[in-house]
Short mmCIF file of C-alpha atoms and ligand atoms in Angstrom, two decimals:
data_model
loop_
_atom_site.label_atom_id
_atom_site.label_comp_id
_atom_site.label_asym_id
_atom_site.label_seq_id
_atom_site.Cartn_x
_atom_site.Cartn_y
_atom_site.Cartn_z
CA MET X 1 -15.20 -23.89 -7.20
CA VAL X 2 -18.39 -23.47 -5.19
CA GLY X 3 -17.62 -23.30 -1.50
CA GLN X 4 -13.93 -22.67 -2.04
CA GLU X 5 -14.13 -19.28 -0.35
CA LYS X 6 -15.17 -21.09 2.79
CA GLU X 7 -12.28 -23.50 2.34
CA LEU X 8 -9.81 -20.66 2.09
CA SER X 9 -9.91 -18.69 5.31
CA LYS X 10 -9.26 -14.98 5.36
CA ASP X 11 -5.92 -15.69 7.02
CA GLN X 12 -4.97 -18.01 4.19
CA ARG X 13 -5.94 -15.52 1.50
CA LEU X 14 -4.13 -12.68 3.21
CA ALA X 15 -0.99 -14.61 4.18
CA TRP X 16 1.14 -13.22 1.32
CA PHE X 17 -0.14 -9.71 2.01
CA LYS X 18 0.77 -9.91 5.69
CA ASP X 19 4.33 -10.87 4.74
CA ALA X 20 4.76 -8.47 1.81
CA LYS X 21 5.37 -5.16 3.65
CA LEU X 22 5.96 -3.06 0.55
CA GLY X 23 3.82 -2.48 -2.52
CA ILE X 24 4.02 0.11 -5.29
CA PHE X 25 0.88 1.97 -6.30
CA ILE X 26 0.63 3.41 -9.82
CA HIS X 27 -1.65 6.30 -10.72
CA TRP X 28 -1.47 6.51 -14.49
CA GLY X 29 -4.10 8.34 -16.45
CA ILE X 30 -4.88 11.28 -18.69
CA TYR X 31 -4.45 13.70 -15.78
CA ALA X 32 -0.70 13.29 -16.30
CA VAL X 33 -1.00 15.21 -19.58
CA ASN X 34 -1.61 18.61 -17.97
CA GLY X 35 -0.06 17.39 -14.74
CA ILE X 36 -3.16 18.12 -12.66
CA ASP X 37 -5.15 16.39 -9.94
CA GLU X 38 -6.58 13.08 -11.06
CA SER X 39 -10.35 13.44 -11.61
CA TRP X 40 -10.80 15.90 -8.72
CA SER X 41 -9.59 18.82 -10.87
CA PHE X 42 -12.78 18.78 -12.97
CA HIS X 43 -15.06 17.52 -10.22
CA ASN X 44 -14.03 20.45 -8.02
CA GLY X 45 -14.18 22.94 -10.88
CA TYR X 46 -10.51 23.80 -11.33
CA ILE X 47 -10.84 22.92 -15.01
CA SER X 48 -13.95 22.39 -17.10
CA TYR X 49 -14.95 18.81 -17.87
CA ASP X 50 -14.38 19.38 -21.59
CA ASP X 51 -10.91 20.78 -21.05
CA TYR X 52 -10.09 17.91 -18.70
CA MET X 53 -11.13 15.43 -21.35
CA LYS X 54 -8.95 17.17 -23.96
CA GLN X 55 -6.08 15.51 -22.16
CA LEU X 56 -7.16 12.29 -23.88
CA ASP X 57 -5.33 13.63 -26.97
CA GLY X 58 -2.03 13.79 -25.11
CA PHE X 59 -1.99 10.32 -23.58
CA THR X 60 0.47 8.73 -26.00
CA ALA X 61 2.18 5.92 -24.08
CA THR X 62 4.95 6.21 -26.72
CA ASN X 63 7.73 5.34 -24.29
CA TYR X 64 5.72 2.93 -22.19
CA ASN X 65 7.83 -0.03 -21.18
CA PRO X 66 5.84 -2.22 -18.80
CA GLU X 67 8.75 -4.64 -18.41
CA TYR X 68 10.92 -1.81 -17.15
CA TRP X 69 8.20 -0.66 -14.77
CA ALA X 70 7.93 -4.15 -13.35
CA GLU X 71 11.72 -4.53 -13.05
CA LEU X 72 11.99 -1.25 -11.22
CA ILE X 73 9.16 -2.13 -8.85
CA LYS X 74 10.83 -5.43 -8.13
CA GLU X 75 14.14 -3.67 -7.56
CA SER X 76 12.53 -1.43 -4.92
CA GLY X 77 11.85 -4.52 -2.85
CA ALA X 78 8.10 -4.37 -3.32
CA LYS X 79 6.26 -7.67 -3.41
CA TYR X 80 3.14 -6.32 -5.05
CA THR X 81 1.90 -3.53 -7.22
CA VAL X 82 -1.48 -1.89 -7.64
CA ILE X 83 -2.38 0.00 -10.82
CA THR X 84 -5.29 2.37 -11.50
CA THR X 85 -7.35 0.58 -14.12
CA LYS X 86 -9.93 3.36 -13.94
CA HIS X 87 -9.95 6.45 -11.75
CA HIS X 88 -13.02 8.54 -10.83
CA ASP X 89 -12.82 10.21 -14.29
CA GLY X 90 -13.99 6.94 -15.84
CA VAL X 91 -11.10 6.58 -18.31
CA ALA X 92 -10.24 2.88 -18.50
CA LEU X 93 -6.71 1.68 -19.23
CA TRP X 94 -8.01 -1.49 -20.85
CA ASP X 95 -10.13 -2.25 -23.87
CA THR X 96 -13.46 -2.34 -22.06
CA LYS X 97 -16.46 -3.20 -24.15
CA TYR X 98 -18.78 -1.38 -21.78
CA SER X 99 -17.66 2.15 -22.69
CA ASP X 100 -15.54 3.79 -25.34
CA LEU X 101 -14.06 6.03 -22.67
CA ASN X 102 -10.84 4.05 -22.65
CA VAL X 103 -7.29 4.65 -23.83
CA VAL X 104 -7.69 2.29 -26.79
CA ASP X 105 -10.61 4.10 -28.37
CA LYS X 106 -9.97 7.64 -27.22
CA THR X 107 -6.24 8.32 -27.00
CA PRO X 108 -3.23 8.20 -29.35
CA ALA X 109 -1.93 5.29 -27.25
CA LYS X 110 -4.53 3.25 -29.18
CA ARG X 111 -3.85 0.13 -27.14
CA ASP X 112 -4.69 -1.62 -23.92
CA VAL X 113 -1.89 -0.64 -21.54
CA LEU X 114 -3.13 -2.74 -18.64
CA THR X 115 -2.75 -6.29 -19.95
CA SER X 116 0.94 -5.84 -20.76
CA PHE X 117 1.65 -4.46 -17.30
CA VAL X 118 -0.14 -7.30 -15.55
CA LYS X 119 1.90 -9.77 -17.59
CA ALA X 120 5.20 -7.99 -16.94
CA ALA X 121 4.54 -7.70 -13.21
CA ARG X 122 3.69 -11.38 -12.97
CA SER X 123 6.86 -12.36 -14.79
CA GLU X 124 8.82 -10.47 -12.13
CA GLY X 125 7.01 -12.52 -9.49
CA LEU X 126 5.01 -9.56 -8.22
CA LYS X 127 1.46 -9.93 -6.96
CA VAL X 128 -0.90 -7.78 -8.99
CA GLY X 129 -3.56 -5.49 -7.62
CA LEU X 130 -6.13 -3.66 -9.70
CA TYR X 131 -7.40 -0.29 -8.53
CA TYR X 132 -10.94 0.38 -9.68
CA SER X 133 -13.06 3.42 -8.88
CA LEU X 134 -16.59 2.36 -8.10
CA LEU X 135 -17.85 5.87 -8.68
CA ASP X 136 -17.57 7.11 -12.25
CA TRP X 137 -18.12 10.84 -12.64
CA SER X 138 -18.14 10.50 -16.44
CA HIS X 139 -20.79 7.86 -16.85
CA PRO X 140 -24.10 9.31 -18.12
CA ASP X 141 -26.03 7.12 -15.67
CA TYR X 142 -23.93 7.85 -12.61
CA PRO X 143 -25.79 10.37 -10.41
CA ASN X 144 -22.84 12.55 -9.37
CA PHE X 145 -20.90 14.63 -11.85
CA LEU X 146 -19.43 17.89 -10.52
CA ARG X 147 -19.30 18.87 -6.88
CA ASP X 148 -22.17 21.31 -7.48
CA LYS X 149 -23.94 19.50 -10.30
CA LYS X 150 -25.70 16.18 -10.15
CA ARG X 151 -27.19 14.29 -13.08
CA TYR X 152 -30.12 13.03 -11.05
CA THR X 153 -31.08 12.21 -7.50
CA ASP X 154 -33.61 9.42 -7.43
CA ASP X 155 -33.87 7.36 -10.55
CA ALA X 156 -33.91 3.61 -10.03
CA LYS X 157 -33.86 2.90 -13.74
CA ARG X 158 -30.75 4.93 -14.42
CA TRP X 159 -29.04 3.50 -11.36
CA ALA X 160 -29.86 -0.01 -12.56
CA LYS X 161 -28.22 0.85 -15.89
CA PHE X 162 -25.13 2.09 -14.10
CA THR X 163 -25.02 -1.00 -11.89
CA LYS X 164 -25.12 -3.22 -14.95
CA PHE X 165 -22.24 -1.26 -16.45
CA ASN X 166 -20.26 -1.36 -13.20
CA PHE X 167 -20.66 -5.11 -12.82
CA GLY X 168 -19.73 -5.47 -16.51
CA GLN X 169 -16.43 -3.66 -16.07
CA ILE X 170 -15.64 -5.42 -12.80
CA GLU X 171 -16.31 -8.75 -14.44
CA GLU X 172 -13.91 -7.82 -17.24
CA LEU X 173 -11.22 -7.23 -14.63
CA THR X 174 -11.78 -10.67 -13.12
CA LYS X 175 -10.21 -12.09 -16.30
CA PHE X 176 -6.86 -10.88 -14.99
CA ASN X 177 -7.32 -13.01 -11.89
CA PRO X 178 -5.99 -10.19 -9.73
CA ASP X 179 -4.30 -11.08 -6.47
CA LEU X 180 -5.89 -7.96 -5.02
CA TYR X 181 -8.78 -5.63 -5.81
CA TRP X 182 -8.20 -2.08 -4.67
CA PHE X 183 -11.55 -0.29 -4.73
CA ASP X 184 -11.93 3.42 -4.31
CA GLY X 185 -14.74 5.96 -4.27
CA ASP X 186 -17.11 3.79 -2.27
CA TRP X 187 -18.05 6.74 -0.05
CA GLU X 188 -20.63 8.08 -2.48
CA GLN X 189 -23.09 5.17 -2.14
CA SER X 190 -24.10 2.66 0.50
CA ALA X 191 -23.14 -1.01 0.48
CA GLU X 192 -26.66 -1.85 -0.55
CA THR X 193 -26.67 0.60 -3.45
CA TRP X 194 -23.33 -0.59 -4.80
CA LYS X 195 -24.41 -4.20 -4.20
CA ALA X 196 -21.13 -4.54 -2.37
CA LYS X 197 -21.81 -8.07 -1.15
CA GLU X 198 -22.61 -9.21 -4.68
CA ILE X 199 -19.39 -7.61 -5.91
CA ARG X 200 -17.38 -9.41 -3.24
CA ASP X 201 -19.09 -12.72 -3.99
CA LEU X 202 -18.41 -12.33 -7.70
CA LEU X 203 -14.72 -11.61 -7.17
CA LEU X 204 -14.21 -14.51 -4.80
CA GLU X 205 -16.13 -16.86 -7.01
CA LYS X 206 -13.91 -15.96 -9.97
CA THR X 207 -10.65 -15.86 -8.01
CA PRO X 208 -11.00 -17.65 -4.64
CA THR X 209 -7.51 -16.58 -3.57
CA THR X 210 -8.00 -12.89 -4.15
CA ILE X 211 -8.09 -10.20 -1.48
CA ILE X 212 -10.05 -6.94 -1.35
CA ASN X 213 -9.14 -3.62 0.25
CA SER X 214 -11.46 -1.97 2.73
CA ARG X 215 -13.12 0.47 0.35
CA LEU X 216 -16.12 -1.67 -0.49
CA GLN X 217 -18.44 -0.35 2.17
CA GLY X 218 -17.62 -2.97 4.78
CA TYR X 219 -17.05 -5.89 2.40
CA GLY X 220 -13.27 -5.65 2.15
CA ASP X 221 -10.52 -7.56 3.88
CA TYR X 222 -8.03 -5.00 5.09
CA ALA X 223 -7.77 -1.39 6.24
CA THR X 224 -6.29 1.35 4.05
CA PRO X 225 -5.25 4.47 5.93
CA GLU X 226 -4.22 7.12 3.41
CA GLN X 227 -1.29 9.57 3.58
CA GLY X 228 -1.14 9.86 7.39
CA ILE X 229 0.96 7.28 9.20
CA PRO X 230 -1.09 5.78 12.03
CA ILE X 231 0.23 6.91 15.39
CA THR X 232 -0.91 3.81 17.20
CA LYS X 233 -1.24 0.32 15.78
CA PRO X 234 -4.44 0.05 13.72
CA ASP X 235 -7.06 -2.35 15.08
CA SER X 236 -7.30 -4.29 11.85
CA LYS X 237 -5.02 -7.33 11.73
CA TYR X 238 -4.31 -6.47 8.09
CA TRP X 239 -3.60 -2.95 6.94
CA GLU X 240 -1.70 -0.91 4.42
CA LEU X 241 -0.78 2.78 4.40
CA CYS X 242 -1.07 4.26 0.91
CA MET X 243 1.14 7.26 0.41
CA THR X 244 2.47 9.55 -2.30
CA MET X 245 6.19 10.25 -2.85
CA ASN X 246 5.49 13.98 -3.23
CA ASN X 247 2.00 15.39 -2.59
CA SER X 248 0.33 14.07 -5.73
CA TRP X 249 -0.93 10.68 -6.84
CA GLY X 250 -0.51 11.30 -10.53
CA TYR X 251 2.36 12.96 -12.42
CA GLN X 252 2.54 16.66 -11.54
CA PRO X 253 5.88 18.19 -12.54
CA ASN X 254 5.05 21.27 -10.52
CA ASP X 255 5.00 19.27 -7.32
CA THR X 256 8.63 18.87 -6.31
CA ASN X 257 7.90 18.30 -2.64
CA TYR X 258 9.35 14.80 -2.60
CA LYS X 259 10.03 12.86 0.55
CA SER X 260 13.64 11.74 0.74
CA VAL X 261 14.65 8.09 0.46
CA ASN X 262 15.63 8.24 4.10
CA GLN X 263 12.21 9.55 5.12
CA ILE X 264 10.45 6.89 3.07
CA ILE X 265 12.56 4.11 4.58
CA ARG X 266 11.64 5.40 8.02
CA ILE X 267 7.96 5.47 7.04
CA LEU X 268 8.25 1.89 5.82
CA VAL X 269 9.85 0.84 9.08
CA ASP X 270 7.13 2.65 11.00
CA CYS X 271 4.50 0.60 9.15
CA ILE X 272 6.41 -2.65 9.64
CA SER X 273 6.75 -1.99 13.36
CA MET X 274 2.95 -1.81 13.59
CA GLY X 275 2.45 -4.95 11.50
CA GLY X 276 1.33 -3.13 8.33
CA ASN X 277 2.39 -2.54 4.75
CA LEU X 278 3.38 0.58 2.84
CA LEU X 279 1.82 1.07 -0.58
CA LEU X 280 4.00 3.78 -2.09
CA ASP X 281 2.73 5.62 -5.14
CA ILE X 282 4.37 6.55 -8.42
CA GLY X 283 2.83 8.69 -11.16
CA PRO X 284 4.21 8.05 -14.65
CA LYS X 285 4.14 10.67 -17.41
CA PRO X 286 1.60 10.39 -20.24
CA ASP X 287 4.22 8.83 -22.52
CA GLY X 288 4.92 6.13 -19.94
CA ILE X 289 8.20 7.50 -18.58
CA ILE X 290 8.56 7.29 -14.82
CA PRO X 291 9.90 10.62 -13.49
CA GLN X 292 13.58 10.45 -12.50
CA GLU X 293 12.89 11.54 -8.90
CA GLN X 294 10.60 8.54 -8.53
CA ILE X 295 13.09 6.15 -10.12
CA ASP X 296 15.74 7.39 -7.68
CA ILE X 297 13.43 6.78 -4.73
CA LEU X 298 12.58 3.27 -5.91
CA LYS X 299 16.26 2.44 -6.34
CA GLY X 300 17.21 4.01 -3.02
CA LEU X 301 14.54 1.95 -1.31
CA GLY X 302 15.84 -1.10 -3.15
CA ARG X 303 19.33 -0.65 -1.72
CA TRP X 304 17.92 -0.72 1.81
CA THR X 305 15.30 -3.44 1.36
CA ASN X 306 17.78 -5.73 -0.40
CA LYS X 307 20.26 -5.42 2.45
CA HIS X 308 17.67 -5.96 5.16
CA LYS X 309 15.38 -8.62 3.67
CA SER X 310 15.31 -10.82 6.75
CA ALA X 311 14.17 -7.90 8.91
CA ILE X 312 11.37 -6.89 6.55
CA TYR X 313 9.45 -9.67 4.83
CA GLY X 314 7.39 -11.99 6.95
CA THR X 315 7.97 -10.00 10.12
CA ARG X 316 5.30 -9.15 12.64
CA ALA X 317 4.61 -6.03 14.70
CA GLY X 318 7.29 -5.27 17.26
CA ILE X 319 7.23 -4.71 20.98
CA PRO X 320 5.54 -1.71 22.61
CA PHE X 321 7.41 1.57 22.86
CA GLY X 322 8.93 1.94 26.27
CA HIS X 323 10.94 -1.23 25.94
CA PHE X 324 12.98 0.34 23.17
CA ASN X 325 13.06 3.93 22.10
CA GLY X 326 12.37 3.25 18.46
CA TYR X 327 10.79 0.96 15.89
CA THR X 328 10.97 -2.79 16.34
CA ALA X 329 9.59 -5.94 14.70
CA LEU X 330 9.53 -9.62 15.50
CA SER X 331 10.16 -12.66 13.37
CA LYS X 332 7.05 -14.73 12.66
CA ASP X 333 7.91 -17.18 15.45
CA LYS X 334 8.62 -14.23 17.78
CA THR X 335 12.11 -15.44 18.68
CA ILE X 336 14.05 -12.74 16.83
CA LEU X 337 13.64 -9.13 17.83
CA TYR X 338 14.64 -6.55 15.23
CA LEU X 339 15.59 -3.04 16.29
CA TYR X 340 15.49 -0.33 13.63
CA VAL X 341 17.95 2.36 14.52
CA ASP X 342 16.98 5.46 12.55
CA ASN X 343 19.26 7.97 14.21
CA LYS X 344 22.94 7.92 15.05
CA PRO X 345 23.15 6.41 18.54
CA ASN X 346 24.74 8.59 21.13
CA GLY X 347 25.90 5.59 23.18
CA PRO X 348 24.72 1.99 23.52
CA LEU X 349 21.12 1.11 22.62
CA LEU X 350 18.94 0.31 25.62
CA ILE X 351 16.22 -2.32 25.92
CA LYS X 352 14.13 -2.45 29.05
CA GLY X 353 11.85 -5.12 30.42
CA LEU X 354 13.03 -7.98 28.23
CA LYS X 355 12.77 -11.19 30.25
CA ASN X 356 14.51 -13.29 27.62
CA LYS X 357 18.17 -14.05 27.45
CA VAL X 358 19.74 -12.86 24.20
CA ASN X 359 21.58 -15.74 22.60
CA ARG X 360 23.12 -13.66 19.85
CA ALA X 361 22.88 -10.13 18.48
CA TRP X 362 24.09 -9.04 15.05
CA VAL X 363 23.86 -6.34 12.44
CA VAL X 364 21.42 -7.31 9.68
CA GLY X 365 22.88 -7.21 6.18
CA ASN X 366 26.39 -7.10 7.57
CA GLY X 367 26.59 -9.97 10.03
CA THR X 368 28.82 -8.32 12.61
CA LYS X 369 28.18 -9.88 16.00
CA LEU X 370 27.42 -7.37 18.73
CA LYS X 371 28.07 -7.55 22.44
CA THR X 372 25.12 -7.25 24.78
CA ASN X 373 25.47 -6.27 28.39
CA VAL X 374 22.86 -6.50 31.15
CA VAL X 375 23.16 -4.26 34.17
CA GLY X 376 20.97 -3.66 37.18
CA LYS X 377 19.44 -7.13 37.47
CA LEU X 378 18.82 -7.71 41.15
CA TYR X 379 18.49 -11.28 42.36
CA TRP X 380 15.42 -10.54 44.49
CA SER X 381 13.48 -8.69 41.80
CA ASP X 382 11.44 -9.90 38.82
CA VAL X 383 12.23 -6.74 36.91
CA PRO X 384 14.65 -7.57 34.09
CA GLY X 385 17.91 -5.66 34.01
CA LEU X 386 18.82 -2.98 31.50
CA LEU X 387 20.13 -4.51 28.30
CA TYR X 388 22.69 -2.44 26.43
CA ILE X 389 24.04 -3.01 22.93
CA ASP X 390 26.87 -1.09 21.37
CA VAL X 391 26.53 -0.34 17.67
CA PRO X 392 29.94 0.64 16.31
CA GLU X 393 29.93 3.45 13.78
CA ASP X 394 31.45 1.39 10.98
CA VAL X 395 28.49 -1.04 10.90
CA GLN X 396 25.83 1.66 10.80
CA ASP X 397 23.67 1.99 7.70
CA GLN X 398 23.38 5.35 5.95
CA ASP X 399 19.60 5.25 6.46
CA VAL X 400 18.36 2.82 9.10
CA THR X 401 20.62 0.29 10.82
CA VAL X 402 18.93 -2.95 11.81
CA ILE X 403 20.00 -5.05 14.78
CA ALA X 404 18.71 -8.60 15.17
CA MET X 405 18.58 -10.31 18.54
CA GLN X 406 18.06 -14.05 18.73
CA LEU X 407 16.17 -14.67 21.94
CA ASP X 408 16.17 -17.86 23.98
CA GLY X 409 12.50 -18.41 23.10
CA GLU X 410 9.41 -16.41 22.24
CA VAL X 411 9.72 -12.81 23.27
CA ASP X 412 8.67 -12.36 26.87
CA LEU X 413 8.19 -8.87 28.26
CA TYR X 414 7.94 -7.51 31.75
CA ARG X 415 4.88 -5.22 31.67
CA GLU X 416 4.37 -4.43 35.33
CA LYS X 417 5.04 -1.22 37.21
CA GLY X 418 8.22 -2.32 38.97
CA GLN X 419 8.71 -3.84 42.40
CA VAL X 420 8.54 -1.87 45.58
CA ILE X 421 9.45 -2.88 49.06
CA GLU X 422 7.96 0.09 50.83
CA SER X 423 4.74 -0.75 52.65
CA ASN X 424 2.84 2.38 51.67
O1 FHN C 501 -9.88 10.16 -4.61
C1 FHN C 501 -8.84 9.26 -4.60
C2 FHN C 501 -7.50 9.90 -4.88
O2 FHN C 501 -7.55 10.57 -6.08
C3 FHN C 501 -6.47 8.80 -4.90
O3 FHN C 501 -6.73 7.89 -5.93
C4 FHN C 501 -6.46 8.08 -3.58
C5 FHN C 501 -5.52 6.93 -3.47
O4 FHN C 501 -5.79 6.23 -2.30
N1 FHN C 501 -7.78 7.55 -3.28
C6 FHN C 501 -8.86 8.47 -3.33
C7 FHN C 501 -9.16 9.16 -2.10
O5 FHN C 501 -9.23 8.32 -1.01
#
């Protein structure tokens, strides 16, 4: 396998990711027992470390059905899933030999809950990502513990011990041959201290096709904005917005501030229009049950993604705002322009500055052909006319209607300031 990383370019490794558009993130850990913030609750002093760790006794996984999880994720239209194998609290979901702080040794679940999920997800055809927190606030040789309490500051020997442990656990995860590594917590140490390059080399040596998120101090492959939707298109060619359904990553029954299905579909479309993915989070209960609100969102998303497949997967960022007052995307070959109509139109849709001829326009997921009408094209001017499309009410989707326009070639836009004939 030596040299294979060079053979597989970054574009090749990230090709599936670029096309995937939707992933489901899973934050599952002992924090679901009390329904409190994952790891941060003890780190920030909202609960003592000992009380936080008492939650180990309530992590039962009695109703855990990884096949159902995978089915549901598939039904949402996601093409990949990322699960927390170990959060900042250091509790591993697999049978790690490097620490007994894992759900097999320390919780009534008494079993590795990771392997079965990876298997189930793969049988549904999903790509599998493993979230791993580089920082480990529980490890006796990790310098940081509580926000106001460190274990040590400068101790090369202890850091070396931690590094050995960290590489040990990471190497255990390579056995799953993950399609994606989703690191977190890199902010506490430098690339050099983590040995970030060595980590990257190890992962790519073990799984040459794998991809790595950005949180490896500069050694990742793609950007991961969190919670806030980018307002302008991120610079990175590959990116993914990770976002919660309510305001919490893990299960917190007290947090009922859920986004609606409609809002989430619009967020997804926002990401797609800027060429990115949405990694939407769920937080299962300690017994493995996915909260009903989250199931409903996954299914609601599934209704929309299933109907609009051709306008989601494999698309590329759309055309700049100004041409169309809303989200757009392009097919990979840039000959189909998709318009996402997220509000009830108050008249025909308008597209400005499109030089192409539209060969055909239709409603995605419904097929109805739509009439297009160009007005205001003057024979002496290069400025394209105003293109109008009527979208009858009976073809409109309850969430976001998608219109496809087959162009006469690659999209070609007029980007000038208009033509003037005045001399000054
Ligand atoms: O600290 C974590 C947080 O708990 C959560 O896991 C998110 C998910 O992206 N990542 C971290 C903060 O960036």
